Coordinates of C-alpha atoms and ligand atoms in Angstrom, one line a residue:
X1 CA -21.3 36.4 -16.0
X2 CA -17.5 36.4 -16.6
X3 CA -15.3 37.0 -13.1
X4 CA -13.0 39.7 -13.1
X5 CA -9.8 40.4 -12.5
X6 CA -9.6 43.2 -8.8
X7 CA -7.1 46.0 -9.8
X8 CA -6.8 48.9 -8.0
X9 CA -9.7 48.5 -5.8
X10 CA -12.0 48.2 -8.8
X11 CA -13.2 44.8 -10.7
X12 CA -11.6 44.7 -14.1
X13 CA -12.9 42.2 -17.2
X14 CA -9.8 40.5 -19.0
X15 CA -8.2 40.9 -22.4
X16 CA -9.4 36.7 -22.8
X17 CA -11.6 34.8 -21.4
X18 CA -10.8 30.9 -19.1
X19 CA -13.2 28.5 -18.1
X20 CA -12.9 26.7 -15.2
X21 CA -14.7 23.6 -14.9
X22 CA -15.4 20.4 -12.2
X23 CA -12.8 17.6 -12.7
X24 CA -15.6 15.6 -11.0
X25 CA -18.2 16.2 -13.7
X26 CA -17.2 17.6 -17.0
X27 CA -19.8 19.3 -17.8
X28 CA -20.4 21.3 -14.8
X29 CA -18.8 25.0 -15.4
X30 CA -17.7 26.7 -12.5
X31 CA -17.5 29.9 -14.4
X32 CA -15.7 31.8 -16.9
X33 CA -12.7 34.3 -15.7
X34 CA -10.8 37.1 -17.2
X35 CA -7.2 36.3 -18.1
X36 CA -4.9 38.9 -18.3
X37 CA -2.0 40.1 -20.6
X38 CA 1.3 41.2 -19.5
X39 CA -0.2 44.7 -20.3
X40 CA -3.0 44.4 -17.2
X41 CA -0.5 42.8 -15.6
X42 CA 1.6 45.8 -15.2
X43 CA -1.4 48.1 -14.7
X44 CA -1.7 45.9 -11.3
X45 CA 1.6 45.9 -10.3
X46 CA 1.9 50.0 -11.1
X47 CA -1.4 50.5 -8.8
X48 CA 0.4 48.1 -5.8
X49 CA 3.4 50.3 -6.2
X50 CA 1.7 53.6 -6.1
X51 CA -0.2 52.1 -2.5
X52 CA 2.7 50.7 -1.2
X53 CA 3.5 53.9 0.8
X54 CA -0.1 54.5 2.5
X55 CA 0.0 50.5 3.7
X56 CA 3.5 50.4 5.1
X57 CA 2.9 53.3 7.7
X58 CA -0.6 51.8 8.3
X59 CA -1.2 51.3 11.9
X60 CA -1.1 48.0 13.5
X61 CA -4.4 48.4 14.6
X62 CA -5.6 49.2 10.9
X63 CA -4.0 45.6 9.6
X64 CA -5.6 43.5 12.9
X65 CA -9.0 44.6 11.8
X66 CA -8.8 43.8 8.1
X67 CA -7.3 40.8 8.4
X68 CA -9.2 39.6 11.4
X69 CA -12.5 41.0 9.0
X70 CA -11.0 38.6 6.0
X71 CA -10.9 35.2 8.8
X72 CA -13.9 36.0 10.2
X73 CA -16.0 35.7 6.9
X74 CA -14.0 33.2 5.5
X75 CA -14.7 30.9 9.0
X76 CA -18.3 31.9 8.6
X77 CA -18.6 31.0 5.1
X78 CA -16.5 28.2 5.2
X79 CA -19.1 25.2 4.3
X80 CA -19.8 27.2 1.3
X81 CA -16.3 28.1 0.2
X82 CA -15.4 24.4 1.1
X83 CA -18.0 23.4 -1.5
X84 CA -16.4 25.3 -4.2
X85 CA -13.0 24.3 -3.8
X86 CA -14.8 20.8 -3.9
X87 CA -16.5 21.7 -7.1
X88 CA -13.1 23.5 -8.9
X89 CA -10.4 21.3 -7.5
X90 CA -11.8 18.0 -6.7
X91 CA -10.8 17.0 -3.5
X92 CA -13.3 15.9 -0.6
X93 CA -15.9 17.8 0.9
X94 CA -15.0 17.7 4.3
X95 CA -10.8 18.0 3.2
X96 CA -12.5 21.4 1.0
X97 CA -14.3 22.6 4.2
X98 CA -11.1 21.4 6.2
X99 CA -8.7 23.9 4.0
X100 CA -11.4 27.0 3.8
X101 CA -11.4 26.9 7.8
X102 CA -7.7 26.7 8.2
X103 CA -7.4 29.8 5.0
X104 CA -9.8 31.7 7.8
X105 CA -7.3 30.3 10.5
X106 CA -4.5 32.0 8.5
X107 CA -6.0 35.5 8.4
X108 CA -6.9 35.3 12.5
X109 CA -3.1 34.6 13.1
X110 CA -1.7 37.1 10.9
X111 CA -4.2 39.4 12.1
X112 CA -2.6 38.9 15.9
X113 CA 0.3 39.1 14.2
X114 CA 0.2 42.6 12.8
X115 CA 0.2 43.7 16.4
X116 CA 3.4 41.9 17.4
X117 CA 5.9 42.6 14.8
X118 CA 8.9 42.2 16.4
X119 CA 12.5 44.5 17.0
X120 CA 14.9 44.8 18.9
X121 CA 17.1 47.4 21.0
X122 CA 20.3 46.9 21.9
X123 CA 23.3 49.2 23.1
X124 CA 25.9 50.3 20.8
X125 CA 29.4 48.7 21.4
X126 CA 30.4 52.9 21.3
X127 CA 29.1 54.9 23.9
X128 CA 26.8 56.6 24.4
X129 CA 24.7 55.4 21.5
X130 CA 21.6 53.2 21.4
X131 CA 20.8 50.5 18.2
X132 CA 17.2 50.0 17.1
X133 CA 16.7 47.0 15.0
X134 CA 13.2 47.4 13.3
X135 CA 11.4 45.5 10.3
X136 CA 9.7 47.0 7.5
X137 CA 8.0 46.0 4.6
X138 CA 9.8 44.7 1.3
X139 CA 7.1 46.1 -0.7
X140 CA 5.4 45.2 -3.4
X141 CA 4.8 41.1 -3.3
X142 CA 4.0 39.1 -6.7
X143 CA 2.6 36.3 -5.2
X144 CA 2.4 33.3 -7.7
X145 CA 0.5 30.0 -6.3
X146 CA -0.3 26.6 -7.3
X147 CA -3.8 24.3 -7.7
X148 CA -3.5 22.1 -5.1
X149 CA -4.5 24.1 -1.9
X150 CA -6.4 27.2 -3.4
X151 CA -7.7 28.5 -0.5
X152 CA -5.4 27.7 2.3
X153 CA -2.0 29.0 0.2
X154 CA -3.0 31.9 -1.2
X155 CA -4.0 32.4 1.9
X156 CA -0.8 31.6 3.6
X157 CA 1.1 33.8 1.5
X158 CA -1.4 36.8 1.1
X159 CA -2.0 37.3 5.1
X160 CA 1.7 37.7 6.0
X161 CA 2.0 40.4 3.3
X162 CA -0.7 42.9 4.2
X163 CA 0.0 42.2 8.2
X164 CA 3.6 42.9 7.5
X165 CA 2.5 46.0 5.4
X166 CA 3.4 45.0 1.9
X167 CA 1.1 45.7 -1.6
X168 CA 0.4 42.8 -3.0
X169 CA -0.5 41.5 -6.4
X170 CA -1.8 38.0 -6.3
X171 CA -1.9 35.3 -9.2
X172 CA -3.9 31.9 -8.4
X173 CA -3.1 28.9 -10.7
X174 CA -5.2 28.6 -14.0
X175 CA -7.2 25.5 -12.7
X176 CA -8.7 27.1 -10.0
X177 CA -9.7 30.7 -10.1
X178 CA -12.9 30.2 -8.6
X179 CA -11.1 29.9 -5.4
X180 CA -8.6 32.4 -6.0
X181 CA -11.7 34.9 -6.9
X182 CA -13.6 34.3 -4.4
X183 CA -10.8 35.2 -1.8
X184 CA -10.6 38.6 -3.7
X185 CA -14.0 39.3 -3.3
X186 CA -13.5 39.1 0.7
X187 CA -10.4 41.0 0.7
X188 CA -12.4 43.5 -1.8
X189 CA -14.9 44.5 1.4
X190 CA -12.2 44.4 4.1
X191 CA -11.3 48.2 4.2
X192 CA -7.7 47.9 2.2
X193 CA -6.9 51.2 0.1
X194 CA -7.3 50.5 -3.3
X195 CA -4.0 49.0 -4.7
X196 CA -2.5 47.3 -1.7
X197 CA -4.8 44.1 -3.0
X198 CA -4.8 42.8 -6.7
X199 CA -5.9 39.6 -8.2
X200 CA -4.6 39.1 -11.7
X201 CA -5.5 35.9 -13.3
X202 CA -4.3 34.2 -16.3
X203 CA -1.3 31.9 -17.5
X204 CA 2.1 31.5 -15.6
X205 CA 3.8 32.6 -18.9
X206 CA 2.1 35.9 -19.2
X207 CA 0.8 37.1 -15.6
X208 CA 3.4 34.8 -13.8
X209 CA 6.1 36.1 -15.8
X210 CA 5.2 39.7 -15.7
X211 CA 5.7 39.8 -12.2
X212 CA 9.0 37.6 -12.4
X213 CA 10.0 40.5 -14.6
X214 CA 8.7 43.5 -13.3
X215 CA 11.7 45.9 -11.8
X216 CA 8.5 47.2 -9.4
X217 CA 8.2 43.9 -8.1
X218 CA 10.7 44.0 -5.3
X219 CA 9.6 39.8 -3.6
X220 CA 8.1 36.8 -5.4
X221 CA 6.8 34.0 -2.9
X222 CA 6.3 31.0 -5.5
X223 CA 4.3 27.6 -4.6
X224 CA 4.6 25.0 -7.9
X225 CA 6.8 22.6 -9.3
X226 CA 10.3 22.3 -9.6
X227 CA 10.9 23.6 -13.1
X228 CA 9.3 26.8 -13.3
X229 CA 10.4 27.1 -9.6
X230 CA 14.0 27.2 -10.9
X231 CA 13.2 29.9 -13.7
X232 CA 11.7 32.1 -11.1
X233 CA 14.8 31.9 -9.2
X234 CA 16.6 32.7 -12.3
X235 CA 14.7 35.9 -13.3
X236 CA 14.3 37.0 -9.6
X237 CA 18.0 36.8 -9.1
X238 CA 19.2 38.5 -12.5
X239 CA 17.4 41.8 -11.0
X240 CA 18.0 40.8 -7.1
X241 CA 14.7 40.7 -6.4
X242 CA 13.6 38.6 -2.9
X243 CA 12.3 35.4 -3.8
X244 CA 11.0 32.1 -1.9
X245 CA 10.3 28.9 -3.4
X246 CA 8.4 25.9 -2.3
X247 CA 8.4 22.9 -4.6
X248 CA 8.4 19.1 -5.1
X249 CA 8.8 16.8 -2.5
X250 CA 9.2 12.9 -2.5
X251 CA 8.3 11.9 0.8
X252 CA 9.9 9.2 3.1
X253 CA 7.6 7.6 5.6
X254 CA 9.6 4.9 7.3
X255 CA 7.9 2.2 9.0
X256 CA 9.7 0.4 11.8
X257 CA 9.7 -2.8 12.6
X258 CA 8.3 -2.1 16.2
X259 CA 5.5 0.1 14.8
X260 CA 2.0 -0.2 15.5
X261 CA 0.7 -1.4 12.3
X262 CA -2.8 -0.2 12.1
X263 CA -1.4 3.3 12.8
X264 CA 1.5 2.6 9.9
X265 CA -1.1 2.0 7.7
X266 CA -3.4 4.4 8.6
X267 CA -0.8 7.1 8.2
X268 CA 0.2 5.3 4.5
X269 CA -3.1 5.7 3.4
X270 CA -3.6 8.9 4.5
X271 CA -0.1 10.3 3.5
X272 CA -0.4 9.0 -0.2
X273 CA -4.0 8.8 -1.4
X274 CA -6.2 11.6 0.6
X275 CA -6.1 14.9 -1.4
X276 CA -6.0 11.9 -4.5
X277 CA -2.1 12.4 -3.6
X278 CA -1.7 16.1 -4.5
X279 CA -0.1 17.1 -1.8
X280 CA 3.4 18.6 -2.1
X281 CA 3.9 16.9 1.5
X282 CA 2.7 13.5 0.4
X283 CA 4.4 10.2 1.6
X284 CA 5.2 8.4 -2.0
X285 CA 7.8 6.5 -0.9
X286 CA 6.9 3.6 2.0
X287 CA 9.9 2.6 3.8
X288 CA 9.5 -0.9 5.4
X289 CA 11.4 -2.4 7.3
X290 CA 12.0 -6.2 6.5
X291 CA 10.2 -7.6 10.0
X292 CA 6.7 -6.0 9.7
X293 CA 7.4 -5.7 5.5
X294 CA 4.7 -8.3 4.2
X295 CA 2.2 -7.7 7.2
X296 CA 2.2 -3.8 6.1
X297 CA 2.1 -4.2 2.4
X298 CA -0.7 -7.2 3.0
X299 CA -3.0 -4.5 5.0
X300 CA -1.7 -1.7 3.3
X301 CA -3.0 -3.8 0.2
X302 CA -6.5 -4.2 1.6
X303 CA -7.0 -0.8 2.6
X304 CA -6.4 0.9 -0.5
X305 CA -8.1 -1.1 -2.4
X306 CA -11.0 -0.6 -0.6
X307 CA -10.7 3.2 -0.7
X308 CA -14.2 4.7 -2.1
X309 CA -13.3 6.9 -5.5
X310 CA -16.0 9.0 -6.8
X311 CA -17.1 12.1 -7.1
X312 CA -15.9 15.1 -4.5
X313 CA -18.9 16.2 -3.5
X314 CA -20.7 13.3 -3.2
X315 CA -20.9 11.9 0.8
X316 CA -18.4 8.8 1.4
X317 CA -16.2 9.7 -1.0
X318 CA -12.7 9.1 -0.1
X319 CA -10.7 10.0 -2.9
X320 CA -12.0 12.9 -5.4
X321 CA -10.9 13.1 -8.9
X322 CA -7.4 13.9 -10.5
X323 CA -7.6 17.5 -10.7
X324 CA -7.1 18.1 -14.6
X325 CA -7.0 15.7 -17.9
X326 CA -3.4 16.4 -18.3
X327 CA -2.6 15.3 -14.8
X328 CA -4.2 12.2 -14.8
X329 CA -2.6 11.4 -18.4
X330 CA 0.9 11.9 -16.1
X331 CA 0.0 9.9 -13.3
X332 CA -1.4 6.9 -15.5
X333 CA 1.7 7.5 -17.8
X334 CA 3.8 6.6 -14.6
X335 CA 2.4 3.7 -14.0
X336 CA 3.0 1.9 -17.2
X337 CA 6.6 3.1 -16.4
X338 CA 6.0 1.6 -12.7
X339 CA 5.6 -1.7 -14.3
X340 CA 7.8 -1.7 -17.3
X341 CA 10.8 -0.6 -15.0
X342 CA 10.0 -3.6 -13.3
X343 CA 8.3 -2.3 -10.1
X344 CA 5.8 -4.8 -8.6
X345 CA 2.0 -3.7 -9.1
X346 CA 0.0 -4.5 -6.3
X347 CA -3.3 -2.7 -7.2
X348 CA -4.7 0.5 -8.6
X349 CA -3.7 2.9 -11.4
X350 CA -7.1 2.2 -14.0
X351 CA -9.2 4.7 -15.3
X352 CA -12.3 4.5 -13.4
X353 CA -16.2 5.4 -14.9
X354 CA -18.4 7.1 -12.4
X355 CA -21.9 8.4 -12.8
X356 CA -20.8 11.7 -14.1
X357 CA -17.2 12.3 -16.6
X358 CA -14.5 13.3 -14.3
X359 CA -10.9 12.7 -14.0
X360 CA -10.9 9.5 -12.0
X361 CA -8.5 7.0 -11.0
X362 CA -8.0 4.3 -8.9
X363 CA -5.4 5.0 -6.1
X364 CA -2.2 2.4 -7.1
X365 CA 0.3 0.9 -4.9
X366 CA 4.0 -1.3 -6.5
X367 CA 6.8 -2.7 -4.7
X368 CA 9.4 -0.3 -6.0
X369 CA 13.3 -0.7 -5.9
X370 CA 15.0 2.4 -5.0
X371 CA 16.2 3.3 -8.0
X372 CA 12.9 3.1 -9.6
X373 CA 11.2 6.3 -11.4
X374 CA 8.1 5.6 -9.8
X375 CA 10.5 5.9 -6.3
X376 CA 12.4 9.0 -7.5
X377 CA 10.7 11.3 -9.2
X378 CA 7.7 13.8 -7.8
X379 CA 4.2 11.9 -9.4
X380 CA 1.7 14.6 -7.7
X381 CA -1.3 11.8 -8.0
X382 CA -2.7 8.7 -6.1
X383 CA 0.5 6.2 -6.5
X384 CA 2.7 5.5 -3.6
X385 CA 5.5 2.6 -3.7
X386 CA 6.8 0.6 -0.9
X387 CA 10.5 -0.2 -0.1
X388 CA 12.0 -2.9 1.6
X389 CA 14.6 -1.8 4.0
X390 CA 17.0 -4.5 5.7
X391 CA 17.1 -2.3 9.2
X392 CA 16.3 1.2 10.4
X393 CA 19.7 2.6 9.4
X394 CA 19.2 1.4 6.1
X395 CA 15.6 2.6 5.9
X396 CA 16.9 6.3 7.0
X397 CA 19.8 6.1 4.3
X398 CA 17.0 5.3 1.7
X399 CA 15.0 8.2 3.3
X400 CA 17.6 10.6 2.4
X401 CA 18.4 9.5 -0.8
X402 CA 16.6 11.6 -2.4
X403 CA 17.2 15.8 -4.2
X404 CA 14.2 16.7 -2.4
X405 CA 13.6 17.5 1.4
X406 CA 10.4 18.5 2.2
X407 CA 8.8 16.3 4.4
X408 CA 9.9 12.8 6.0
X409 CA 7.8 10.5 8.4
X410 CA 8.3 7.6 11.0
X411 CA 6.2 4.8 12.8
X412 CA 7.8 3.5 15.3
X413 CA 7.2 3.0 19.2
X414 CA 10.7 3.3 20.4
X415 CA 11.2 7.0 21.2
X416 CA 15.1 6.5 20.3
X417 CA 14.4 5.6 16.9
X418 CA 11.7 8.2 16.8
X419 CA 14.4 10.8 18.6
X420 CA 17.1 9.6 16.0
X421 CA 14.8 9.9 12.8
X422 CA 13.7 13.7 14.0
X423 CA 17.7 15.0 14.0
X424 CA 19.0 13.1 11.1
X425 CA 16.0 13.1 8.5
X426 CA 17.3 16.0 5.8
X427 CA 13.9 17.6 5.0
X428 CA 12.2 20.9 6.7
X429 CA 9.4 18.9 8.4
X430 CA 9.3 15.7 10.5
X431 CA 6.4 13.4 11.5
X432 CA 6.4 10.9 14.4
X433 CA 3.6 8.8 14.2
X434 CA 1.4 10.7 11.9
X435 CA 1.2 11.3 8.0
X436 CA 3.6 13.4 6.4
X437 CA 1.1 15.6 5.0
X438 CA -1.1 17.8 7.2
X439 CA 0.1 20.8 9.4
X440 CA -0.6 23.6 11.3
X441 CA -1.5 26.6 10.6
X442 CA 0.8 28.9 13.2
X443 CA 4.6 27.3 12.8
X444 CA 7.2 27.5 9.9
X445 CA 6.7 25.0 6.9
X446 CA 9.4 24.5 4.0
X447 CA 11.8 22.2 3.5
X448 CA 15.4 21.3 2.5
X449 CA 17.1 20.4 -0.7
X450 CA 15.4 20.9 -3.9
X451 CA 12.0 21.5 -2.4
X452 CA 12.4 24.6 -1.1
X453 CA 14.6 28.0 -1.5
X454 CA 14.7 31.1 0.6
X455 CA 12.9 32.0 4.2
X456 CA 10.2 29.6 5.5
X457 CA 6.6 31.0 5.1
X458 CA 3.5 30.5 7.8
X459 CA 4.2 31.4 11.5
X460 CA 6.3 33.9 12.7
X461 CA 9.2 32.6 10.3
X462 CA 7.4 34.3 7.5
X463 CA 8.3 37.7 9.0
X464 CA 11.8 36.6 7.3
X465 CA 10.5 36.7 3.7
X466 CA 7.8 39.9 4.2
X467 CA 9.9 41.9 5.8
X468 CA 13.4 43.4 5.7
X469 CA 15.1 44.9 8.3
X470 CA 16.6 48.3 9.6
X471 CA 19.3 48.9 11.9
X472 CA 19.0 52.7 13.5
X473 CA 21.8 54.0 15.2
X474 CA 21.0 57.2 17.9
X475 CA 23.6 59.1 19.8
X476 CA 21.9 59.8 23.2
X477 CA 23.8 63.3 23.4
X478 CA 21.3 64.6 21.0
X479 CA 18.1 63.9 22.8
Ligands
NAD501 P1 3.2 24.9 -11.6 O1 4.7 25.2 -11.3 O2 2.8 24.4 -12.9 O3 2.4 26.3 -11.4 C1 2.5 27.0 -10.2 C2 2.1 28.5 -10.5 O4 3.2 29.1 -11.3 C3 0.8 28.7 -11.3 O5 0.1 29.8 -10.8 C4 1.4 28.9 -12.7 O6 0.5 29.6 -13.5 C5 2.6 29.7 -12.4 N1 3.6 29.7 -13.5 C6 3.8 28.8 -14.5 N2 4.8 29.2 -15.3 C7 5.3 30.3 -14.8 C8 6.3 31.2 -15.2 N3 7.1 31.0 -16.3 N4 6.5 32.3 -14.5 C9 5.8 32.6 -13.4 N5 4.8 31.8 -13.0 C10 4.5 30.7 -13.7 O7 2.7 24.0 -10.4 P2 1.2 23.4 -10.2 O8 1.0 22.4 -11.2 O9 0.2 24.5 -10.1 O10 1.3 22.8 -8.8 C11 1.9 21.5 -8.6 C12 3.3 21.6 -8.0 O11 3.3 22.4 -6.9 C13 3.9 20.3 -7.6 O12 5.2 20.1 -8.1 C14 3.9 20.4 -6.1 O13 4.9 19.7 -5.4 C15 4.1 21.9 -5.9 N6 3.6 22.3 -4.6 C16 4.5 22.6 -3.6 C17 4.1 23.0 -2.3 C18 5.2 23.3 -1.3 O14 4.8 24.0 -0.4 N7 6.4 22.7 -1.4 C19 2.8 23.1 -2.1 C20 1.9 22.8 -3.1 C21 2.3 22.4 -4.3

């Protein structure tokens, strides 16, 4: 059975044919999926136009019950959904199960959302006269989306669109459309008109692009990297389309000397190697400072080493495979540039044989210099590198030293440092005490800098990005 593509409330087979397999074990097949041409691709977008109408001036009502249909059965069938994101992307089972609950968590919110879109009335500075701020929808939404989180960003980007009344056609990355299917296949049953919901798969240059391109497209929300973030901008802007962009980030977690070290460590090994360090929010860069330096790097050290790598779905497993053949090649091919730079390899980085073929590799930690590649540029994979910092102010200026801003941590006990980090760290997203990556589901997340563009998305802030909004002027003599 080949999966197919959902356009205009009806399942569609491709013009080719993906396969999407385990990075855990080779020769498992998750399933074969239509790919579309820029041709289907524009049959989607047409039917999401031509719908566009009926879902703005849905009800309120109308949008809390689909999407609070869509949570529910993604909360009830979250082991299973967990289990193949498992399977398709390689991360833990319980971090698998962990995203498919918070993708149902998404739905719920947005659901209670729909009901409380917000406006405002205020009186004109004329007489006489009464000013209605409303918000409406942009549209129709091309929403493009990366591997790394199937369920829980499509999810963040495809809830805020319907509750905000938008069409939507959605494109999940080519490594995982087992995930991004199998969210379709909810949002199939959930009572939408035909059109307002598509799911096109296929390659970013052909489906991706399409959308980019498409004059009927009026918003692209993008999740990816940096480079084809920056082309999206380009092609969005050329027709002044609405566009937001999250991207790389190259995370900061400074560790004071006053912090408590089994929690600095913790949050280390947490920040850089779960997810096998493909998180966007991931803390790459270690930031030591010079008093609790060796004792860090000497249980840092110790902990990673005995991390447990193996396959995803397999119980103790810690860290799951590298998601694809061509992202392990990168993350190995930095760590040979880790060490001939001249960064100091502690452990990690080797190929690792398990019982089945998969893409594994051993999580690997270097002393770094600043200036170091391996400290500079966005890895996505299990390496991390600590930096020696000579005091707290010089640890913050080596935070910030960096294009990106996503995401910057701290471990500290003193609640001035802690106070000072928060209000001077140049990223959208601060962490006290806890790993940079991991977040909630109902407040804004984004960043600063090169990592992000545009409105925030997830919480009420993504009413910015789905919406646009109408100022109504009435002269009270009429009524
Ligand atoms: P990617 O940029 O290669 O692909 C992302 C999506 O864009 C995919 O669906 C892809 O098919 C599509 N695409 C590719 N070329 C395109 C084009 N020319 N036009 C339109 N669409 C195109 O990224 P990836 O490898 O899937 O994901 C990893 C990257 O995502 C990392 O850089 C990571 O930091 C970033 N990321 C960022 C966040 C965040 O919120 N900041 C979250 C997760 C991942």
């Amino acid at each position: 059975m080949t999966f197919k593509h959902y356009i205009n409330g009806r399942w569609e087979t491709g013009v080719t044919i993906g396969v999407s397999e385990n990075p855990s074990d080779l020769a498992d097949v998750v399933g074969e999926f239509a790919r579309a041409d820029a041709a289907q691709t524009e049959t989607a977008i047409r039917a999401a136009a031509d719908a566009r109408d009926s879902w703005a001036h849905s009800t309120p009502q109308r949008r809390f019950e689909v999407l609070d249909a869509i949570g529910t059965e993604i909360l009830a069938r979250k082991d299973e959904l967990g289990r193949l994101l498992s399977r398709e992307e390689g991360k833990t089972l319980p971090e698998g199960v962990g995203e498919a609950a918070r993708a149902g968590q998404i739905f719920k919110f947005f659901a209670g959302e729909a009901l409380r879109i917000p406006g405002e009335r205020l009186a004109s500075v004329r007489p006489g006269i009464d000013v209605d701020v409303t918000r409406e929808p942009v549209g129709v939404v091309g929403l493009i989306a990366p591997w790394n989180f199937p369920l829980a960003i499509p999810a963040w980007k495809i809830a805020p669109a319907l509750a905000y009344g938008n069409s939507v056609v959605f494109k999940p990355a080519e490594l995982v459309p087992g995930c991004g299917w199998a969210l379709a296949e909810i949002i199939s049953r959930s009572g939408l008109p035909a059109g307002v919901f598509n799911l096109v798969m296929g390659s970013g240059r052909m489906v991706g692009q399409t959308l980019v391109d498409s004059p009927l497209v009026d918003a692209i929300s993008f999740t990816g990297s940096v480079g084809v973030g920056e082309s999206i901008l380009k092609g969005a802007a050329e027709r002044r389309a609405k566009v937001q962009l999250e991207m790389g980030g190259k995370n900061p977690l400074v560790v004071c000397n006053d912090a408590d070290l089994e929690r600095a460590v913790d949050c280390a090994v947490q920040g850089a190697y779960f997810s096998t360090g493909q998180r966007c929010t991931a803390s790459s860069r270690l930031i030591v400072e010079a008093g609790i330096h060796d004792r860090f790097v000497r249980r840092l050290r110790e902990r990673t080493e005995a991390l447990v790598t193996d396959h995803a779905l397999k119980r103790g497993t810690e860290i799951g495979p590298v998601v694809s053949q061509a992202q392990l090649e990168q993350d190995l091919a930095y760590v040979e540039i880790g060490r001939s730079e001249g960064a100091e390899w502690l452990c990690g980085g080797e190929r690792l044989k398990r019982d089945t073929e998969g893409h594994y590799m051993s999580p690997a930690l270097f002393l770094a210099q600043p200036e170091h590649r391996i400290a500079r540029e966005e890895i996505f994979g299990p390496v991390a590198c600590v930096i020696r910092a000579d005091s707290y102010e010089h640890a913050l200026a080596l935070a910030n030293d960096t294009p990106f801003g996503l995401c910057a941590g701290i471990c500290t006990t003193s609640l001035a440092q802690a106070t000072h980090f928060k209000r001077h760290a140049q990223v959208g997203m601060v962490m006290v005490n806890l790993p940079t990556a991991g977040v909630d589901f109902h407040v804004p997340f984004g960043g600063r800098k090169g990592s992000s563009y545009g409105p925030r998305e997830q919480g009420r802030y993504a009413a910015e990005f789905y919406t646009t909004v109408k100022t109504a002027y009435t002269h009270a003599g009429l009524a």
